[in-house]
mmCIF file of C-alpha atoms and ligand atoms in Angstrom:
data_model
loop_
_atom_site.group_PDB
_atom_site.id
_atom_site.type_symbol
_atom_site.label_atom_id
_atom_site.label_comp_id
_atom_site.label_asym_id
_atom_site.label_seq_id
_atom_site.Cartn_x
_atom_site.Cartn_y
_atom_site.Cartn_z
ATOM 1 C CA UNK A 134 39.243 -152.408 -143.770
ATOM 2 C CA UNK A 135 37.498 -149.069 -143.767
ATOM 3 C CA UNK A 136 37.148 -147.372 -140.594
ATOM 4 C CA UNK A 137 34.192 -145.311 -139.873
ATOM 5 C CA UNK A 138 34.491 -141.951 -138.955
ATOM 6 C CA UNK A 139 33.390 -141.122 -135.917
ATOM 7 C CA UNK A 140 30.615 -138.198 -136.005
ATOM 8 C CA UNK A 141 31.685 -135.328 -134.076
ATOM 9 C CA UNK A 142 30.712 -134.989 -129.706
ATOM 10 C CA UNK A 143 29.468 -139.180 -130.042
ATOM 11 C CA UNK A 144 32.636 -141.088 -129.133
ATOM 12 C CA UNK A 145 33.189 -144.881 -128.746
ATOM 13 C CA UNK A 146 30.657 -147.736 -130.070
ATOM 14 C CA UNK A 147 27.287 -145.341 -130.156
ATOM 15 C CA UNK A 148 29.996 -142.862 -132.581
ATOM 16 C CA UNK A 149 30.711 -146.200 -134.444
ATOM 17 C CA UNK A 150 27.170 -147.282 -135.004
ATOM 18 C CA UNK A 151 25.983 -143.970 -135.778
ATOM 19 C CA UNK A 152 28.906 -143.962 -138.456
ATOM 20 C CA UNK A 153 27.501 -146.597 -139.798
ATOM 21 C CA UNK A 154 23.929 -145.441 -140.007
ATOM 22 C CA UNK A 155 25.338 -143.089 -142.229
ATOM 23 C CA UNK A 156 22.530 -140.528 -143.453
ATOM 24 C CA UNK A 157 19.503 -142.601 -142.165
ATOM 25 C CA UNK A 158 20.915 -141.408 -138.660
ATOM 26 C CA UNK A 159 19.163 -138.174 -137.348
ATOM 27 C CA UNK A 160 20.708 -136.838 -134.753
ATOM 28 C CA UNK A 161 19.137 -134.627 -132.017
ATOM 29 C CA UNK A 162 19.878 -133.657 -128.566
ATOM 30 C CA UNK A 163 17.817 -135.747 -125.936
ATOM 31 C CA UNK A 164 16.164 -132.295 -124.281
ATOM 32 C CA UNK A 165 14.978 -130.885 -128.016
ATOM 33 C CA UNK A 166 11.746 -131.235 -129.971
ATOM 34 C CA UNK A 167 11.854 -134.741 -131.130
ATOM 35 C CA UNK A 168 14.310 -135.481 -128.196
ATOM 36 C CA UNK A 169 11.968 -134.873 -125.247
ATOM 37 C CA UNK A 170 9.055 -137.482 -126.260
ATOM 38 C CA UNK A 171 11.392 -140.047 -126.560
ATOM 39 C CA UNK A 172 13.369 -138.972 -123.362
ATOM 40 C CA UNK A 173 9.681 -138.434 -121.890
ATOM 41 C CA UNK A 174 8.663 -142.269 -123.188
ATOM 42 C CA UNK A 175 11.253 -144.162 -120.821
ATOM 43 C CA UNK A 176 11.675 -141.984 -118.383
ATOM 44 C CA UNK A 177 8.530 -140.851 -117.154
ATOM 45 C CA UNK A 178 7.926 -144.266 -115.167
ATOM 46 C CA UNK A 179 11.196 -144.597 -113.485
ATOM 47 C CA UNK A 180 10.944 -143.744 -109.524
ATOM 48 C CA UNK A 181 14.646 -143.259 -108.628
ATOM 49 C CA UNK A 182 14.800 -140.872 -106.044
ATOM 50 C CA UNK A 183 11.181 -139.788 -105.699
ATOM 51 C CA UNK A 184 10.253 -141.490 -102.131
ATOM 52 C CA UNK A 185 13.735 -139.680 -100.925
ATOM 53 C CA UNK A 186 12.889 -136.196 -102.119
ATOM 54 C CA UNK A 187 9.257 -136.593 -101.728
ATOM 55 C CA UNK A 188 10.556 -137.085 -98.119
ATOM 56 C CA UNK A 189 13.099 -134.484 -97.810
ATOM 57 C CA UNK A 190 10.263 -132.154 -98.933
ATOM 58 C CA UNK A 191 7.750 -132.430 -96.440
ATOM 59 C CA UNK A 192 9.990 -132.106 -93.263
ATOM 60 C CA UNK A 193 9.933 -128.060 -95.116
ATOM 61 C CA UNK A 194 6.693 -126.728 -95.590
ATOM 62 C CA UNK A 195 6.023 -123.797 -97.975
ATOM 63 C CA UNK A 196 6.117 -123.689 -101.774
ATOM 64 C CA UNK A 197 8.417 -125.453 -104.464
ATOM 65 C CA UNK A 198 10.427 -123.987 -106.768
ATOM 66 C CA UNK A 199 11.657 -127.203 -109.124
ATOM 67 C CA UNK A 200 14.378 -126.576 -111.348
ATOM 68 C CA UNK A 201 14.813 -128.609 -114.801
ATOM 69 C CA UNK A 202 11.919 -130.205 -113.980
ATOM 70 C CA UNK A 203 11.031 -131.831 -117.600
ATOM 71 C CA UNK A 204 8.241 -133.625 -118.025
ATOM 72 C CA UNK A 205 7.024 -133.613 -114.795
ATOM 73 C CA UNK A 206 8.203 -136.863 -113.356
ATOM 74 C CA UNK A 207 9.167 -135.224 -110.078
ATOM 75 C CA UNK A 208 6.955 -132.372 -110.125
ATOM 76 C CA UNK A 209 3.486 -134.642 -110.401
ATOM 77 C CA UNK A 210 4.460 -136.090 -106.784
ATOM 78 C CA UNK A 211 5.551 -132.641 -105.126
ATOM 79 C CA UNK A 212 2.331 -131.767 -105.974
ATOM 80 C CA UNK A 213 0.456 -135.032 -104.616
ATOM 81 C CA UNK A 214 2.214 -133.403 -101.393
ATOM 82 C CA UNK A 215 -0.187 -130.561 -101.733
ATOM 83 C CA UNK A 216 2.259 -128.112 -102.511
ATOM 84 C CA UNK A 217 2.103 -124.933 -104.753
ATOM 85 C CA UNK A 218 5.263 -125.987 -107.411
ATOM 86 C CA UNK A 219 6.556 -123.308 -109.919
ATOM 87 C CA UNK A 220 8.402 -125.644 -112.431
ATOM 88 C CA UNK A 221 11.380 -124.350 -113.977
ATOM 89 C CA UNK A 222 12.254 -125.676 -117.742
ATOM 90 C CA UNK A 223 14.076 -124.813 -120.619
ATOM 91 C CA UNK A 224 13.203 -127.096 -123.275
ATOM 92 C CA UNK A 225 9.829 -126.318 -125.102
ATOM 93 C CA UNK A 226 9.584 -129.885 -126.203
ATOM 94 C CA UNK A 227 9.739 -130.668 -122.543
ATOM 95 C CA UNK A 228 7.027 -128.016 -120.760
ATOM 96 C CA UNK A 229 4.828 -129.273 -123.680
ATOM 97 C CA UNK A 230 4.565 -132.359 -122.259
ATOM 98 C CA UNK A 231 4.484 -130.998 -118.777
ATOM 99 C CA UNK A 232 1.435 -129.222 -119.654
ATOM 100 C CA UNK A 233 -0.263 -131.935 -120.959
ATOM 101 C CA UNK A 234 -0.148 -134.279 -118.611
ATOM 102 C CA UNK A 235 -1.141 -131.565 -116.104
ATOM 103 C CA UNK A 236 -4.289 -131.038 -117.991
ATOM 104 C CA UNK A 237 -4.804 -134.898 -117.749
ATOM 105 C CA UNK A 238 -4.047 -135.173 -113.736
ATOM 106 C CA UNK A 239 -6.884 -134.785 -111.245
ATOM 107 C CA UNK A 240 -6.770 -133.627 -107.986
ATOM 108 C CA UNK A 241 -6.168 -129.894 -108.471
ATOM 109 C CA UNK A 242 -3.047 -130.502 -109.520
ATOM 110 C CA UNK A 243 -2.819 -128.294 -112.711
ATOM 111 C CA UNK A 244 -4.298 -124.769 -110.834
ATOM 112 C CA UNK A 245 -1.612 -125.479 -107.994
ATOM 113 C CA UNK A 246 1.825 -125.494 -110.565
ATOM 114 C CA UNK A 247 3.382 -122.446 -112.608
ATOM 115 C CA UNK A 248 5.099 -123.504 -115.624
ATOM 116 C CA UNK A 249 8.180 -121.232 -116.439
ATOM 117 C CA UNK A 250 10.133 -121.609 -119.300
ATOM 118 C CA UNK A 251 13.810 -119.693 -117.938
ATOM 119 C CA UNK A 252 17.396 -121.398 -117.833
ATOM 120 C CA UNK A 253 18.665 -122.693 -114.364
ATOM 121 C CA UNK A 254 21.919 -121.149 -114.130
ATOM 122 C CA UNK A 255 20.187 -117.777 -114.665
ATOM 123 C CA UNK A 256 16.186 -116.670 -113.521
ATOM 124 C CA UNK A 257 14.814 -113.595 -111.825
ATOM 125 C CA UNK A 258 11.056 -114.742 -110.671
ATOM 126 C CA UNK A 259 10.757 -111.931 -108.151
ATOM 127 C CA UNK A 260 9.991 -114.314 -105.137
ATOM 128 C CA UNK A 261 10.953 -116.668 -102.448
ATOM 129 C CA UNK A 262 10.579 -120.499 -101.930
ATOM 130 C CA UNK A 263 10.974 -122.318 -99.016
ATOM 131 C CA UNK A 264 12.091 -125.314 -100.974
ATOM 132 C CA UNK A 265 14.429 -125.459 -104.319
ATOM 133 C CA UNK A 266 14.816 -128.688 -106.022
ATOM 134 C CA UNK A 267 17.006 -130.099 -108.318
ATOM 135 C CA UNK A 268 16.967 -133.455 -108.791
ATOM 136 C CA UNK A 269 17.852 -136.862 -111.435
ATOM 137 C CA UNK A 270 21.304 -135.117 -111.068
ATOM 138 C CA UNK A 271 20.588 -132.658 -113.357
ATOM 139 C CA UNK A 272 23.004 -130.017 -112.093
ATOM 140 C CA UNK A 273 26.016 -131.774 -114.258
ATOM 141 C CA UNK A 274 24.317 -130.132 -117.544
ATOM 142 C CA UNK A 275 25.755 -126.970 -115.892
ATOM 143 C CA UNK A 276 29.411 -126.022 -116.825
ATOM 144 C CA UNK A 277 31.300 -124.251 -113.939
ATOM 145 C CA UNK A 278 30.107 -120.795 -114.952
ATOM 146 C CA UNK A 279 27.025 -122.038 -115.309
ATOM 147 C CA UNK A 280 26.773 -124.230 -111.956
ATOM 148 C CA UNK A 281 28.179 -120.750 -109.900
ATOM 149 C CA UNK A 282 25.017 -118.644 -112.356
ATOM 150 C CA UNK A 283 22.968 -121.630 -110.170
ATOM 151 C CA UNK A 284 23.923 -120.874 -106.755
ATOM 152 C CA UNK A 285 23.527 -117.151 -106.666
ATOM 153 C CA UNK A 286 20.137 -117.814 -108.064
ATOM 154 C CA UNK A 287 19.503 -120.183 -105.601
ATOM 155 C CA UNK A 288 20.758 -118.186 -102.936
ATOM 156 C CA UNK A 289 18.364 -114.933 -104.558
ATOM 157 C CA UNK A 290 15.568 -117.232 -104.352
ATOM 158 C CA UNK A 291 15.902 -119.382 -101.075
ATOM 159 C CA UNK A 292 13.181 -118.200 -98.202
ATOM 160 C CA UNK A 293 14.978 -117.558 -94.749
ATOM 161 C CA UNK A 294 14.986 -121.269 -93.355
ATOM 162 C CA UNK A 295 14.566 -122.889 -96.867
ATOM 163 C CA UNK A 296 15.830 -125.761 -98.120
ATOM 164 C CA UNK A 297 17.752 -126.366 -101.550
ATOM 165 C CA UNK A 298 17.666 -129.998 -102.698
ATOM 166 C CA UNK A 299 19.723 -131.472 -105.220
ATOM 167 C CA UNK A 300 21.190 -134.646 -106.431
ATOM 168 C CA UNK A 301 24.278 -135.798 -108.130
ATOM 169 C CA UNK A 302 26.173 -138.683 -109.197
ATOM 170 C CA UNK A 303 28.764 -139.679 -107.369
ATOM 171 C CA UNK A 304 31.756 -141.932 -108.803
ATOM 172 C CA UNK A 305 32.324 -145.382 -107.616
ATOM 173 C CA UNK A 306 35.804 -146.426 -107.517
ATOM 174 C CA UNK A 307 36.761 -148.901 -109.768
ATOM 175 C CA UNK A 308 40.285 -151.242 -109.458
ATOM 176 C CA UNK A 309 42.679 -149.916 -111.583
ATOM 177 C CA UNK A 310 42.376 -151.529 -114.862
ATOM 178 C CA UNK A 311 44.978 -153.286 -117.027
ATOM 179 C CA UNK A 312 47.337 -157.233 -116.958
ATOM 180 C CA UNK A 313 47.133 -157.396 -113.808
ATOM 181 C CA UNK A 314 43.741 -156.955 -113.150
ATOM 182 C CA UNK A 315 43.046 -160.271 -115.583
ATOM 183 C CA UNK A 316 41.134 -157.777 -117.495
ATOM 184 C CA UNK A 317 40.630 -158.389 -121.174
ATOM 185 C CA UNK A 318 40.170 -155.414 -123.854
ATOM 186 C CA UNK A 319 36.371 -156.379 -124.524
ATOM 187 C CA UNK A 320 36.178 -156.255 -120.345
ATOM 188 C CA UNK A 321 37.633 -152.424 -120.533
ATOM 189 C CA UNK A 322 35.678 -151.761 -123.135
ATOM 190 C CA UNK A 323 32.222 -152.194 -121.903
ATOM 191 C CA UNK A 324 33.710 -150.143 -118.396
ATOM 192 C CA UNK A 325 34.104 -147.042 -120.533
ATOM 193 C CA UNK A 326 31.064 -147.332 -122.578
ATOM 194 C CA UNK A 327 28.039 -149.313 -120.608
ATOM 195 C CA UNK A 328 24.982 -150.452 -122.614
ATOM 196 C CA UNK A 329 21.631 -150.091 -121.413
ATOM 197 C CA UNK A 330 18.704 -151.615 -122.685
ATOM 198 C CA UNK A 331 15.127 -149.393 -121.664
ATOM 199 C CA UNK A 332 11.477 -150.390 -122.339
ATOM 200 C CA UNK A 333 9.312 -146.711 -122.621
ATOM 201 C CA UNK A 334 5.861 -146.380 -121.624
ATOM 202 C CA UNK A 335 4.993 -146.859 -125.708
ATOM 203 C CA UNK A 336 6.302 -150.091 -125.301
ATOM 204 C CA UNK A 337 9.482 -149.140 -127.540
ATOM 205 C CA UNK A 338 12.663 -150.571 -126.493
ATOM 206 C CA UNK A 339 15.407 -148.198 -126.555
ATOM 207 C CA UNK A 340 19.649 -148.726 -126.360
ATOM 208 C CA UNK A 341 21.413 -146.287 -124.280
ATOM 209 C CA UNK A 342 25.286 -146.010 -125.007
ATOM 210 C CA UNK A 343 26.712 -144.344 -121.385
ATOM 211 C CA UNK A 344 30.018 -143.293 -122.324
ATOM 212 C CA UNK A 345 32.469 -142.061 -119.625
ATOM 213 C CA UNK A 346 36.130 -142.716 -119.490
ATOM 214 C CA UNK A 347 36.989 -143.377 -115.851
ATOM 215 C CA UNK A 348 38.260 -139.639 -114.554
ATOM 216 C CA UNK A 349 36.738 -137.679 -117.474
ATOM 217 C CA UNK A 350 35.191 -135.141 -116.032
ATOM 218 C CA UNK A 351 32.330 -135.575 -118.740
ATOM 219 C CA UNK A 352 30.347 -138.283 -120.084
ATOM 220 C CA UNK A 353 28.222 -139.045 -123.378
ATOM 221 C CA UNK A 354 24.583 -140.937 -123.285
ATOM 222 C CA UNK A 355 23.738 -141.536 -126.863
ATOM 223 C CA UNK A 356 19.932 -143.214 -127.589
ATOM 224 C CA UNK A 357 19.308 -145.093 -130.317
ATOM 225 C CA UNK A 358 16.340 -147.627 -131.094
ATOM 226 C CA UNK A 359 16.861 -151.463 -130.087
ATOM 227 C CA UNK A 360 16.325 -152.300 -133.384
ATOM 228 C CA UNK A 361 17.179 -150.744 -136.262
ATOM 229 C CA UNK A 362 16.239 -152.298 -139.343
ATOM 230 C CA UNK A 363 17.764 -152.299 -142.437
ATOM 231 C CA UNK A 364 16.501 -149.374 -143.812
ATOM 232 C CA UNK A 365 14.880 -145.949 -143.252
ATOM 233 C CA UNK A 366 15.635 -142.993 -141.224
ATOM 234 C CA UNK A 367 16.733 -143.593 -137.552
ATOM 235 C CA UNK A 368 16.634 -141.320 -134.775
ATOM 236 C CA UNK A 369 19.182 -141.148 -132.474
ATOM 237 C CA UNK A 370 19.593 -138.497 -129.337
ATOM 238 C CA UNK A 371 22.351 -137.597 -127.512
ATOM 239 C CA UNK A 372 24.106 -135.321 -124.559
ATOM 240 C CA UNK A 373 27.016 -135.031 -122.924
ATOM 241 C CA UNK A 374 26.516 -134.223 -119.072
ATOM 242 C CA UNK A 375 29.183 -132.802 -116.723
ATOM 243 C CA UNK A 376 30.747 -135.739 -113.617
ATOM 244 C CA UNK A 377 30.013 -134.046 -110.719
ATOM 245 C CA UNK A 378 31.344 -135.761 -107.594
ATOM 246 C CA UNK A 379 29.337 -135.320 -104.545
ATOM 247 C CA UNK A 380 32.703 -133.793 -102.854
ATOM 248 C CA UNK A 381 33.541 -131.251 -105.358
ATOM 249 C CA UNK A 382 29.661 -130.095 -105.525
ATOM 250 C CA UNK A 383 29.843 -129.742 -101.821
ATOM 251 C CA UNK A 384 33.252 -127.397 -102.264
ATOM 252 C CA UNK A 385 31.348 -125.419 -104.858
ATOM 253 C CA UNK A 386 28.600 -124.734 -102.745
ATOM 254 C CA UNK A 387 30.480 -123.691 -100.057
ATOM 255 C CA UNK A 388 31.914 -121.061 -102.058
ATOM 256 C CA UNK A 389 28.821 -120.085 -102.962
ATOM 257 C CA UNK A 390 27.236 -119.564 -99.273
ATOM 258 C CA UNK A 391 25.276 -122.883 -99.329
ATOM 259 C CA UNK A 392 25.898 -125.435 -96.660
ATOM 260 C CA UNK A 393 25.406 -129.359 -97.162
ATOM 261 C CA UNK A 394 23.454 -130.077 -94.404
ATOM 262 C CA UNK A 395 23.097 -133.984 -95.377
ATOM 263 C CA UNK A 396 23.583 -136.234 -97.655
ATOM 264 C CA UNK A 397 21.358 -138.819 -98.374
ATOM 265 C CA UNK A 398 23.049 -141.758 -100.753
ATOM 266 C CA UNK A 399 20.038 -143.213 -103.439
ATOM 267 C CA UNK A 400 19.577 -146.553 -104.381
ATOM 268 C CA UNK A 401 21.551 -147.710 -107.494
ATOM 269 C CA UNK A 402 23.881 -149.924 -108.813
ATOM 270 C CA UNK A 403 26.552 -149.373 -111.318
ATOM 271 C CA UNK A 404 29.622 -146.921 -112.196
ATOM 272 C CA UNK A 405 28.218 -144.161 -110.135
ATOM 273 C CA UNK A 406 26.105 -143.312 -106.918
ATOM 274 C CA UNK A 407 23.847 -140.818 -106.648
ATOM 275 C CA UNK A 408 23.161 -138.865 -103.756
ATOM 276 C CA UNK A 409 20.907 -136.408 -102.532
ATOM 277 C CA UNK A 410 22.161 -133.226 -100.867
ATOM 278 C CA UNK A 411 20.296 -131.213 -98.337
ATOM 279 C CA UNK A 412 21.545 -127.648 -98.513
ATOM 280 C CA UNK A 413 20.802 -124.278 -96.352
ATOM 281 C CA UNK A 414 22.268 -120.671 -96.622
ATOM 282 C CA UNK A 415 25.518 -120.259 -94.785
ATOM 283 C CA UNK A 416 24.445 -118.758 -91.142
HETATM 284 C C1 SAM B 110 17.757 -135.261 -116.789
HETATM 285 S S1 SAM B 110 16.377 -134.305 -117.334
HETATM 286 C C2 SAM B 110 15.416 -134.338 -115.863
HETATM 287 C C3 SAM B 110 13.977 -133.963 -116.065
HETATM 288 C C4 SAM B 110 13.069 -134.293 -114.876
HETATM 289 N N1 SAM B 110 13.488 -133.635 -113.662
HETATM 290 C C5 SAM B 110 13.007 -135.790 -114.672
HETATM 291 O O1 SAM B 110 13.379 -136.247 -113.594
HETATM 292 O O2 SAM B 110 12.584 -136.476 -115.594
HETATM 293 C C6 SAM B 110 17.087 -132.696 -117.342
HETATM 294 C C7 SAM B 110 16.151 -131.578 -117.730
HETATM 295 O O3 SAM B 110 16.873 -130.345 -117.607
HETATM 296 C C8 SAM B 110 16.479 -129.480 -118.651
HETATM 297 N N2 SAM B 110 17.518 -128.477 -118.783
HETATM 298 C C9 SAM B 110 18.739 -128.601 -119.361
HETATM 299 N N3 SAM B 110 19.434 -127.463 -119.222
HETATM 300 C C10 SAM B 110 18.644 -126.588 -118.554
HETATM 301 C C11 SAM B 110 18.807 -125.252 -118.106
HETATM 302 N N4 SAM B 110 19.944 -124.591 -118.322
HETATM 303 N N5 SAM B 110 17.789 -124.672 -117.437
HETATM 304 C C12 SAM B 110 16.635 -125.334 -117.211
HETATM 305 N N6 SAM B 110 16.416 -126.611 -117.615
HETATM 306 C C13 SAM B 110 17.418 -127.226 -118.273
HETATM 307 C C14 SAM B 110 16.311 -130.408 -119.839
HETATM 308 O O4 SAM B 110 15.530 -129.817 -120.864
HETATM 309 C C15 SAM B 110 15.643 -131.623 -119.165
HETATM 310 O O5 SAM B 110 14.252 -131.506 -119.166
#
């Protein structure tokens, strides 16, 4: 039997099935042009860690800086808080759809946040904030020289006082697999590559492929339809994110001049935990 080639950076099953879309697949990253609406469709409903930042925020008053902040899903509620929030974004496709639903929210909402389209790990906006946020652990698409690019311009940006807020996922241990665990290969399988099934606001069902080999320090999310016919072009996004363990993000900070002042585990279940770091300058 034939065996499909897997397509370059798209490992495991989702690098099997895209194989075998052949050339109806199109392939885009999750963040680009066509990438971002569908990221945007069944995303843009989900409230993990909202009520925890949303709370972490207020104890600070002052204005928002939000970094990667997408479509908005966090930034709409820091500014329900009131707040002035300059949202920081790198994808077009994604402040796009920022601004539009900021022209459709009431409340003042739209005159009270800045759009800025400049990359995370390296911005000059000539101010303070008393509060930096970076949240739906978005600091793993940062490689190390990008993640250290992060903290100085975190640390250039930070009002005296001010809070930096940011969330990662942290790895749950897992037993060891293998005989003796009873564990069959189908069982292993589905621990390196879980499959998620995710209704968007459109009503379109999407299957994510979360691919992460227990200790690789990197894993792959691939999105393809629920269905995919029989015929016709498919689109199918993908990334590969950094693992970021809460531990080693802490070290890195501390290198940095940035000192976890709590951490604040988020609801969840699966292979990983996130958690949401409160950080200050180093006294
Ligand atoms: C996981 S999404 C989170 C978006 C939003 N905060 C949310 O909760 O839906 C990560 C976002 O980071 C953006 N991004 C990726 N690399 C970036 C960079 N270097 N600088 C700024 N934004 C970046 C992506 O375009 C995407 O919108």
């Amino acid at each position: 039997m034939a065996v499909a080639l897997t397509p370059p950076n798209v490992p495991g099953r989702a690098g099997e099935l895209l194989a075998a879309l052949g050339d109806r697949a199109e392939l885009h990253d999750v963040y680009d042009e066509v990438g971002s609406p569908i990221y945007h469709d069944f995303s843009v409903t989900d409230t993990h860690e909202v009520r925890e930042l949303v709370g972490l925020v207020r104890r600070t008053p002052g204005a928002v800086l939000e970094l990667a902040a997408g479509s908005g899903r966090l930034t709409l509620p820091l500014l329900a808080l009131g707040r002035q929030v300059t949202a920081l974004e790198l994808s077009d496709g994604m402040l796009r759809l920022l601004d539009e639903r900021l022209a459709q929210a009431r409340g003042g909402l739209r005159e009270r946040c800045v759009p800025v389209r400049a990359d995370m790990s390296s911005f000059a906006l000539g101010r303070r904030f008393e509060v930096i946020v970076l949240g739906t652990t978005s600091v793993s698409l940062l490689d190390e020289k990008g993640r250290a690019g992060l903290y100085a311009a975190v640390r250039e940006h930070l009002a005296p006082g001010g809070r930096f807020l940011l969330s990662t996922a942290d790895i749950v241990p897992s037993p060891a697999p293998g005989p003796d665990a009873g564990e069959t290969a189908a069982e292993a399988e589905v621990e390196v590559e879980a499959v998620i099934d995710a209704v968007g606001v459109s009503g379109r069902v999407y299957r994510m492929h979360d691919h992460w080999p227990a200790g690789s320090d990197t894993r792959t999310v691939t999105i393809f339809p629920a269905t995919v016919g029989d015929e016709g072009p498919v689109t199918v996004c993908t990334t590969t994110v950094g693992v970021l363990p809460a531990d080693r993000l802490e070290t890195e900070l501390a290198a940095a001049g940035l000192t976890v002042l709590s951490r604040h585990p988020l609801p969840g279940a699966g292979r990983y935990r996130d958690v949401l770091l409160e950080v200050g300058v180093t006294a």
